[in-house]
mmCIF file of C-alpha atoms and ligand atoms in Angstrom:
data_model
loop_
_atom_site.group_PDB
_atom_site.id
_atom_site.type_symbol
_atom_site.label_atom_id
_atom_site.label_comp_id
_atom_site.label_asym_id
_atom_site.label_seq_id
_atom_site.Cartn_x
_atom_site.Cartn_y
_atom_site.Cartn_z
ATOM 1 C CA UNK K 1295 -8.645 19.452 -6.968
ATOM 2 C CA UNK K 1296 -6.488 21.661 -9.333
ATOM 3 C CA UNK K 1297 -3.246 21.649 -8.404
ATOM 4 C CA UNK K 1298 -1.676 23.228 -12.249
ATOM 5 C CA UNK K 1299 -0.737 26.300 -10.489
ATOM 6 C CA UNK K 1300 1.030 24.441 -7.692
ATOM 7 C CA UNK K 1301 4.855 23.876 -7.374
ATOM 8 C CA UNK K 1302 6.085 20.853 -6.436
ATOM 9 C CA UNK K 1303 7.581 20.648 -2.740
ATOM 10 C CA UNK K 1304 11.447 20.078 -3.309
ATOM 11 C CA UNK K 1305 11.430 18.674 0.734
ATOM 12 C CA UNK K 1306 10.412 15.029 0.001
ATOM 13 C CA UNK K 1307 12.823 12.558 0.921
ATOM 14 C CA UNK K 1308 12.025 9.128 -1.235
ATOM 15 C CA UNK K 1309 12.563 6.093 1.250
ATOM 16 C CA UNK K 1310 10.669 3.470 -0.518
ATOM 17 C CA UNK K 1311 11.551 0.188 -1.168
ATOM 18 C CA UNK K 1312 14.439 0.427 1.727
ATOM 19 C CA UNK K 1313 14.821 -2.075 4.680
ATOM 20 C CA UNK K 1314 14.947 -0.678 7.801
ATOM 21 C CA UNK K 1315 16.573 -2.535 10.611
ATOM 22 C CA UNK K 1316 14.097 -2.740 13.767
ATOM 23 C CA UNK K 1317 16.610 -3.427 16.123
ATOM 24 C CA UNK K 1318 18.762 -1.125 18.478
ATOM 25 C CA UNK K 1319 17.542 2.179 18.899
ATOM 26 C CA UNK K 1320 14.478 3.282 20.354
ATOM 27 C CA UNK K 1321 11.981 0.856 18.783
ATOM 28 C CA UNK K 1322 12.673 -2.743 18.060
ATOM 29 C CA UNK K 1323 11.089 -5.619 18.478
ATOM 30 C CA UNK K 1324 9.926 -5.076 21.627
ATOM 31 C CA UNK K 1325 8.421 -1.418 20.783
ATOM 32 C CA UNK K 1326 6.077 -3.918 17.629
ATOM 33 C CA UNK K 1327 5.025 -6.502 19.908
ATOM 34 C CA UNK K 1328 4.173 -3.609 22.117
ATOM 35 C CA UNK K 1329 2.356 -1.966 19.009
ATOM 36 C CA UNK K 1330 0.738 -4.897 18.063
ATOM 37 C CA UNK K 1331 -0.905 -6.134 21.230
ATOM 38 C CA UNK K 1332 -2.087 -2.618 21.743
ATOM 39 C CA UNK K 1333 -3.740 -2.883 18.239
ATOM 40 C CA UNK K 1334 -5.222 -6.274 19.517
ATOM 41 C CA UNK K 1335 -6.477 -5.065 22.637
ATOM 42 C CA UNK K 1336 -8.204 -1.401 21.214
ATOM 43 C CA UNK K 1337 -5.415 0.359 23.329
ATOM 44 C CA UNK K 1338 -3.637 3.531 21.146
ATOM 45 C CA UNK K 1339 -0.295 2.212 20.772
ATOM 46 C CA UNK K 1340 1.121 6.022 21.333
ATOM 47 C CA UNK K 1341 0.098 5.909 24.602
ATOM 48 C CA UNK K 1342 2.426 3.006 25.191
ATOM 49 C CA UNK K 1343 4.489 4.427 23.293
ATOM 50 C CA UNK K 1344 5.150 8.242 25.350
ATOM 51 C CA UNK K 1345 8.970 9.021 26.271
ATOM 52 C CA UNK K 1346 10.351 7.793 22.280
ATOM 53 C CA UNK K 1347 9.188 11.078 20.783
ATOM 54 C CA UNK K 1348 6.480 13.085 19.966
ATOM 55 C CA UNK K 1349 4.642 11.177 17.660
ATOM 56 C CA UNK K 1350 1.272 12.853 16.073
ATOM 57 C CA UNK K 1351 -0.325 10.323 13.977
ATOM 58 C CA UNK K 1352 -3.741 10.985 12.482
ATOM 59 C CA UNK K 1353 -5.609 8.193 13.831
ATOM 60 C CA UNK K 1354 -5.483 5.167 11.848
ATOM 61 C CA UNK K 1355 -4.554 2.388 14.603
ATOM 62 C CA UNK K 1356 -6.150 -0.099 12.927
ATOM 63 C CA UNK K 1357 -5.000 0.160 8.961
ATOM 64 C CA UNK K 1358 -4.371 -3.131 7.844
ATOM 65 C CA UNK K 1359 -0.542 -3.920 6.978
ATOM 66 C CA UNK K 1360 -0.722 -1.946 2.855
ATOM 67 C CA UNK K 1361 0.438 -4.085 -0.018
ATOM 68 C CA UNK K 1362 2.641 -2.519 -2.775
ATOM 69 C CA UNK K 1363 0.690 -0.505 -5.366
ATOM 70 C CA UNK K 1364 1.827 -0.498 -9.443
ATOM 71 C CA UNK K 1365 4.881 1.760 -9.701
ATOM 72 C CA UNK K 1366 3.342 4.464 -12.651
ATOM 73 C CA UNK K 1367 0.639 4.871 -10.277
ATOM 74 C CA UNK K 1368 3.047 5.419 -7.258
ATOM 75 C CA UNK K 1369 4.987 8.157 -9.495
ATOM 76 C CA UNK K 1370 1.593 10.300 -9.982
ATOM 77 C CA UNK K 1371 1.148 9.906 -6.643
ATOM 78 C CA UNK K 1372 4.693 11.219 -5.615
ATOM 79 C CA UNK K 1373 3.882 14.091 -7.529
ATOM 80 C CA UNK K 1374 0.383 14.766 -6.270
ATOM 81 C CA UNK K 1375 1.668 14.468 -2.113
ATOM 82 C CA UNK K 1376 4.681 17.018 -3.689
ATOM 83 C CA UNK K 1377 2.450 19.274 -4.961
ATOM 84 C CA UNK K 1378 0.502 19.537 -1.886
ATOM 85 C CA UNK K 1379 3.127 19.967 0.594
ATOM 86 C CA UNK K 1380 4.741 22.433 -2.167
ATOM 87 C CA UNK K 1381 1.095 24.259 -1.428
ATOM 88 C CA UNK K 1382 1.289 24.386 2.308
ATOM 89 C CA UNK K 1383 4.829 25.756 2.003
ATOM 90 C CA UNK K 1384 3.763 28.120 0.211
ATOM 91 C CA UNK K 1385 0.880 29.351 2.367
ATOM 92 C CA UNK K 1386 2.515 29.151 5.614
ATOM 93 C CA UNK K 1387 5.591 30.461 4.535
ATOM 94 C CA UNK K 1388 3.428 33.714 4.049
ATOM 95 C CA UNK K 1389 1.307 33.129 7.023
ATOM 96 C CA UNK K 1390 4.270 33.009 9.290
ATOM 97 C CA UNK K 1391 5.971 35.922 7.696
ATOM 98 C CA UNK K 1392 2.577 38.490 7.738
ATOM 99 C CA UNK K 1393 3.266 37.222 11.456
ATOM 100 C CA UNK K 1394 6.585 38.824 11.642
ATOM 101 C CA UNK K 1395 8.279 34.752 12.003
ATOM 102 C CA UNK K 1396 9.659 32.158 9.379
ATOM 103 C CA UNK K 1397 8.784 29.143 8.284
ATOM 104 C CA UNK K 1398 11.064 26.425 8.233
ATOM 105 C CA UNK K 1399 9.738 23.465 5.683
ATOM 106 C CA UNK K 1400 8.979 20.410 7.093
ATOM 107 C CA UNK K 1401 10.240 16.869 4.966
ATOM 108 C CA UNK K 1402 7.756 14.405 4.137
ATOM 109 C CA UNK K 1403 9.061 11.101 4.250
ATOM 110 C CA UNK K 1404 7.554 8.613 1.534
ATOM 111 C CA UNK K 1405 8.400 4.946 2.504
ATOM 112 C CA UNK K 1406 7.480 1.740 2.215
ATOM 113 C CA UNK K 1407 5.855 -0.674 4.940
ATOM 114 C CA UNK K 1408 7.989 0.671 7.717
ATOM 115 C CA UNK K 1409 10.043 3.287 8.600
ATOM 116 C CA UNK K 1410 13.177 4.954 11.678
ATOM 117 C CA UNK K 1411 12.232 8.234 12.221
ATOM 118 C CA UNK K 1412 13.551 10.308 15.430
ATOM 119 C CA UNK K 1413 10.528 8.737 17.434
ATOM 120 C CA UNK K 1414 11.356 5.816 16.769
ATOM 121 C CA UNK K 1415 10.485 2.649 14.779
ATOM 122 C CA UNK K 1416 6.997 3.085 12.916
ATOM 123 C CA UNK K 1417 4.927 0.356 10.703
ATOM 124 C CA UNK K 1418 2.844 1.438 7.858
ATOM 125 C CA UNK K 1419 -0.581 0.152 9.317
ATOM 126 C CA UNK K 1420 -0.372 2.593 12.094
ATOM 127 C CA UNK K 1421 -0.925 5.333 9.550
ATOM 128 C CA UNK K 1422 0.759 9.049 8.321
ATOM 129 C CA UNK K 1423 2.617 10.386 11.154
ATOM 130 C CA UNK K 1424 4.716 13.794 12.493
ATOM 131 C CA UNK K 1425 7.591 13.493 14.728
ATOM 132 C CA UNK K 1426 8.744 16.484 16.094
ATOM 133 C CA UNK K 1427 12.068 15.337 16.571
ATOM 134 C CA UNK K 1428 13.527 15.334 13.291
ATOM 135 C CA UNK K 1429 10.392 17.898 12.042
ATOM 136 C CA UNK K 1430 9.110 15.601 9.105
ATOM 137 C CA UNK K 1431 5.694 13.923 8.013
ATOM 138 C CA UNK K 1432 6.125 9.941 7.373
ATOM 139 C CA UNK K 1433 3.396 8.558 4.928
ATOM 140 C CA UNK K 1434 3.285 5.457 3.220
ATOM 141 C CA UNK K 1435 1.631 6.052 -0.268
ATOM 142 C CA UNK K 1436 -0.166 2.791 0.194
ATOM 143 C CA UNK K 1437 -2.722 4.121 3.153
ATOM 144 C CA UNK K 1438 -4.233 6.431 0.155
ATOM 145 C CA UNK K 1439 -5.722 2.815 -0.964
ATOM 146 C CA UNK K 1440 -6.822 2.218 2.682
ATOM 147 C CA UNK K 1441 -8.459 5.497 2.758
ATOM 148 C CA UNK K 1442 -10.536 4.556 -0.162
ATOM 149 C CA UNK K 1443 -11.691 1.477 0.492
ATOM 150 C CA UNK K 1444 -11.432 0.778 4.299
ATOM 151 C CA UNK K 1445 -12.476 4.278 5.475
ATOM 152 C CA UNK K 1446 -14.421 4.587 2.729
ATOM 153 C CA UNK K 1447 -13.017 8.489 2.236
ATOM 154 C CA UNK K 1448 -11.759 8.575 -1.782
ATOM 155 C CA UNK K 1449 -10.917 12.016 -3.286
ATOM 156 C CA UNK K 1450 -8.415 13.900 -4.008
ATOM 157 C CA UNK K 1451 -8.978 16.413 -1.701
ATOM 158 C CA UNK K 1452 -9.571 13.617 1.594
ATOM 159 C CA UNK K 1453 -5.923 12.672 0.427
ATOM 160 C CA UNK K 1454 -4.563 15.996 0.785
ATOM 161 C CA UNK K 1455 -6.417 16.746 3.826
ATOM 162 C CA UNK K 1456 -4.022 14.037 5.425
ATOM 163 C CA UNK K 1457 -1.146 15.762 4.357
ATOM 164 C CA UNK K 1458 -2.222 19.176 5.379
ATOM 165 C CA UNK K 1459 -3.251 17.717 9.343
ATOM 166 C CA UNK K 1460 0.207 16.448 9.880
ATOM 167 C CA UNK K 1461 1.583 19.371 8.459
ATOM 168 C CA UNK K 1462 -0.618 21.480 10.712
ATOM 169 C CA UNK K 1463 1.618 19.522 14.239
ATOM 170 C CA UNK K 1464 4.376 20.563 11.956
ATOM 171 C CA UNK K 1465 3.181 24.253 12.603
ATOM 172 C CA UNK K 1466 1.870 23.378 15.951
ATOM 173 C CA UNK K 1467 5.189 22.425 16.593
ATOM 174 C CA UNK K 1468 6.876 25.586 15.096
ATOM 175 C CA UNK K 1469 4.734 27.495 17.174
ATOM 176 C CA UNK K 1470 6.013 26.347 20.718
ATOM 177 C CA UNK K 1471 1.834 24.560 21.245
ATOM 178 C CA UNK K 1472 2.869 21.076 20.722
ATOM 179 C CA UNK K 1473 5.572 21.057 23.395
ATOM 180 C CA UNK K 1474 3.319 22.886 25.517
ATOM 181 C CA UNK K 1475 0.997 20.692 25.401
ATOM 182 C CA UNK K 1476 3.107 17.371 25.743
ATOM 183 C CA UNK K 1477 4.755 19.026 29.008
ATOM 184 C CA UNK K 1478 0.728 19.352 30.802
ATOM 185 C CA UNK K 1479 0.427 16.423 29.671
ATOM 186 C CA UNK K 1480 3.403 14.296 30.774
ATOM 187 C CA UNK K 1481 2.218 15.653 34.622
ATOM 188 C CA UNK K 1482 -1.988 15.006 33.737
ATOM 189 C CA UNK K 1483 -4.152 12.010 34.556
ATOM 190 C CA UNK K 1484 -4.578 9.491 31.436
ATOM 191 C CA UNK K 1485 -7.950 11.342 31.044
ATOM 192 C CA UNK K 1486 -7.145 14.886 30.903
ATOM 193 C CA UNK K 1487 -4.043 13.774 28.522
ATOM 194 C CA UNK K 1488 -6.288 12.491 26.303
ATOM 195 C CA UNK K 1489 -8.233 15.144 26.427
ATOM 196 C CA UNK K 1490 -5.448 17.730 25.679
ATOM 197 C CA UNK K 1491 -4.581 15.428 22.774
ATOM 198 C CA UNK K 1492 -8.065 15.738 21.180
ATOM 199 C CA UNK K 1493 -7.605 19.609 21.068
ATOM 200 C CA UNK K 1494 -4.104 19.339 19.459
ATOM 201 C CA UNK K 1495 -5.625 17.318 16.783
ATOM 202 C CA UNK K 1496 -8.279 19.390 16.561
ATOM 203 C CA UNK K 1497 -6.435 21.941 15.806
ATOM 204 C CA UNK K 1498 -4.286 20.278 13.438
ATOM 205 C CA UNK K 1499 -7.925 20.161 11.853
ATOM 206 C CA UNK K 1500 -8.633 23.360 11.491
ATOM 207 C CA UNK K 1501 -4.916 24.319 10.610
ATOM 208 C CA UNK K 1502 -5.702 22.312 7.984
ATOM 209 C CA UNK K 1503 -8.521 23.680 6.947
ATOM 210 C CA UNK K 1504 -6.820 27.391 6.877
ATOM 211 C CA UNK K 1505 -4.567 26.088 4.295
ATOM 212 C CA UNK K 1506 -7.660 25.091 2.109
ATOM 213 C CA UNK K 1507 -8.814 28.419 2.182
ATOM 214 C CA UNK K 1508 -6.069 30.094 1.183
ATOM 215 C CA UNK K 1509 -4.593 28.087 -1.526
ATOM 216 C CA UNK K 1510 -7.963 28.064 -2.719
ATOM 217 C CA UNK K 1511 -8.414 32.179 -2.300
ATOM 218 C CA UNK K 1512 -4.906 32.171 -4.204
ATOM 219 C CA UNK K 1513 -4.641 29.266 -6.764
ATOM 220 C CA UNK K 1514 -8.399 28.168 -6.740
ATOM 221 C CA UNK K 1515 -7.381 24.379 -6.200
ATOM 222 C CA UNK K 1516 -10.697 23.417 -4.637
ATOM 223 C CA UNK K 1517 -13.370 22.091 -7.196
ATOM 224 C CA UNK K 1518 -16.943 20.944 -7.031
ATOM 225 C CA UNK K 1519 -17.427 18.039 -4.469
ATOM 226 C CA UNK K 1520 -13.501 18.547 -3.039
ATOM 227 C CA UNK K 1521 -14.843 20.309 0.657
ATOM 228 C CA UNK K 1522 -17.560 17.203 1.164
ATOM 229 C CA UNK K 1523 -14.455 14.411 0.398
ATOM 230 C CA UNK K 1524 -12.443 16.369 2.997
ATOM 231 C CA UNK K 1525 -15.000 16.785 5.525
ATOM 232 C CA UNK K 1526 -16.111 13.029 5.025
ATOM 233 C CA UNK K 1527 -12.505 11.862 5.592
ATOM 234 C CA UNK K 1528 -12.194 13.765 8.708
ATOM 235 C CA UNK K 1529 -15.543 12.427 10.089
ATOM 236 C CA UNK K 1530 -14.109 8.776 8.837
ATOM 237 C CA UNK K 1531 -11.231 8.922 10.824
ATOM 238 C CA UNK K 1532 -13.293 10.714 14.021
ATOM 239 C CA UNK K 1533 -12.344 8.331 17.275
ATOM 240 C CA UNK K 1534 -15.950 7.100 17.435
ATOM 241 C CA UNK K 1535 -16.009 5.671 14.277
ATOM 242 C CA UNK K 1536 -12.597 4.323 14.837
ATOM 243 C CA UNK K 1537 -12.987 2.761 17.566
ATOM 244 C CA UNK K 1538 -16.548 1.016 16.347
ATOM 245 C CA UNK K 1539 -14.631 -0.106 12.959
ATOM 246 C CA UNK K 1540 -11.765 -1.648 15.468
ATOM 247 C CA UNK K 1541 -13.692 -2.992 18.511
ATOM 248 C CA UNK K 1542 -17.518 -2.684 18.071
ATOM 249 C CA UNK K 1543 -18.125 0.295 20.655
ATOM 250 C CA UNK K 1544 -17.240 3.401 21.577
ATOM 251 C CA UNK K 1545 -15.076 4.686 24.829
ATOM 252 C CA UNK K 1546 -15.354 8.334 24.664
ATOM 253 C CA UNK K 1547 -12.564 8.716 27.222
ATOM 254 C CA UNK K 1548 -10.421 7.050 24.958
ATOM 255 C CA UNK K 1549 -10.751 9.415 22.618
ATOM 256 C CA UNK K 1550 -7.479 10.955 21.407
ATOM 257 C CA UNK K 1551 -7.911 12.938 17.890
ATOM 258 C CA UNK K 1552 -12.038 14.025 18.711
ATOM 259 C CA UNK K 1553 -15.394 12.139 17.122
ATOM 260 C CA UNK K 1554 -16.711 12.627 13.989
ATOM 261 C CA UNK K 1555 -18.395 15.223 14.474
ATOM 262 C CA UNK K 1556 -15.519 17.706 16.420
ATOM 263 C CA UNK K 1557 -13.193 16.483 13.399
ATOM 264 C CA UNK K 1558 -15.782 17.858 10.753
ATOM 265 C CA UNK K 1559 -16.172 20.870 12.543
ATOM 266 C CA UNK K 1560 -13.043 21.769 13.252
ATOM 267 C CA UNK K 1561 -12.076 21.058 9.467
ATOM 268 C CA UNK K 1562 -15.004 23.542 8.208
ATOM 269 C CA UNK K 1563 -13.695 25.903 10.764
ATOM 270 C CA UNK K 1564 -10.293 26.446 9.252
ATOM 271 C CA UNK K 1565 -12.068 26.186 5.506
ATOM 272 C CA UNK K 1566 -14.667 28.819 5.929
ATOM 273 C CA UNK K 1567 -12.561 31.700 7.649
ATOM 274 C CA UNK K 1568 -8.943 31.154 6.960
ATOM 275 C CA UNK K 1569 -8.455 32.861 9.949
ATOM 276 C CA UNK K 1570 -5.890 31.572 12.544
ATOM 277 C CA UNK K 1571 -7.895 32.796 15.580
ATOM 278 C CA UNK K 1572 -10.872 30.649 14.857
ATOM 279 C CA UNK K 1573 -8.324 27.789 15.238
ATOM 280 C CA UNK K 1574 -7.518 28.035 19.277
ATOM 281 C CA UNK K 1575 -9.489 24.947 20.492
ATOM 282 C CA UNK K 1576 -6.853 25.215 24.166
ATOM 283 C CA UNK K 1577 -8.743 28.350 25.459
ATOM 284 C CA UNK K 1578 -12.158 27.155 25.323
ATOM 285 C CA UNK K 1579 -14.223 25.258 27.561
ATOM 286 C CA UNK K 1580 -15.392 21.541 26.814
ATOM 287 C CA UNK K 1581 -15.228 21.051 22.854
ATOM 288 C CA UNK K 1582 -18.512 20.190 21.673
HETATM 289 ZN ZN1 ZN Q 2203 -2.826 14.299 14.110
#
């Protein structure tokens, strides 16, 4: 990727190296053993976890607990997730205002093995995350590494891909969907919630992808190779290969974020128009 003609986002809010208290509110100890024999067990810990917040994570329930990386590298790194989310500022902002509507900046939380957001208590392993509570991204710089190796997804542009889904249930969220979506599915079956959550992240997919295109239409950050890292970290992180990495078979009706396959597609969708309307994956029928 080249990023030169990007600004950096000013909306980062450095939490690294702080303790966070799991106690008291909302999560605890009881919300991580919860977390943790859901990771045992295969079960998606949000589903346990419904009623502390709307949580969008980007599917990584079984990252491994990250180890500290060198500092200098951590620094370029702060810089590189700054200069991203200073990118999809930039492009929504004049999105949502060719829209007639504003865009209020999310904050992207950098921290460091765990983390008290508005949802409540969140680890590192289970991955980036968006809680629409307090409107800001959580990522621990230290999944990059996991992304690499254990998903086997390196590249710049798979990195920023990560940032640009959660920022896309940032928009989702902006937009009135995500609540829309959490209030059919606090009254569906475990099935059809599931189901409703695949075409939110979906979505978040192609929103993603939109941002590609038009940074890239604008500021011509994508470079040779960038659009096969991203669409190989999407199909990485698809539920089927998920759930094979974590428990050696696949439940489709478990699937929460899509497969491989939808994730890709969805992606490429958003890339190759740019166009907002190829992004509704609520008003069709079954997604293939
Ligand atoms: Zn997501």
């Amino acid at each position: 990727m080249d990023l030169d003609r990007e600004q950096e986002s000013q909306n980062i809010e450095d939490r690294r190296g702080r303790r966070v208290s799991r106690g008291i509110a909302g999560g605890g100890i009881g919300t991580l053993l919860i977390i943790l024999l859901a990771l045992f067990f295969g079960v998606d810990p949000r589903m346990l976890l419904q009623g502390t917040g709307n949580v969008q994570e980007t599917n990584y329930p079984d990252a491994p607990v990250p180890q500290s990386q060198q500092p200098g590298k951590e620094d370029e790194m702060r810089q590189f997730v700054a200069k991203v989310l200073g990118s999809t500022e930039r492009t929504w902002s004049e999105i949502f205002q060719a829209g007639g509507r504003t865009y209020q900046k999310p904050t992207l939380v950098l921290f460091s093995d765990a983390v008290e957001s508005a949802c409540g208590f969140a680890q590192a392993a289970a991955g980036p995350f968006y809680c629409g509570e307090d409107q800001k991204v959580y990522i621990d710089l230290s999944f990059y590494r996991d992304l690499r190796q254990r998903f086997q997804a390196p590249g710049d542009f798979a990195q920023a891909y990560v940032i640009a889904h959660e920022v896309g249930h940032h928009v989702q969220n902006q937009l009135g969907i995500m609540r829309k979506v959490q209030s059919l599915q606090s009254r569906s079956s475990e099935r059809d919630a599931n189901a409703l959550s695949v075409r939110l992240e979906l979505q978040a997919d192609c929103l993603a992808g939109i941002w590609a295109n038009y940074a890239h239409r604008e500021r011509n950050i994508l470079e040779e190779g960038d659009i096969e890292e991203g669409l190989n970290a999407a199909a990485q992180i698809g539920d089927d290969r998920m759930q094979k990495r974590a428990q050696g078979y696949v439940v489709p009706e478990g699937f929460t974020h899509g497969s491989a396959q939808q994730r890709v597609q969805w992606f490429r969708r958003g890339i190759q128009s740019g166009d907002l309307k190829q992004c509704d994956t609520f008003s069709r029928g079954p997604l293939s």
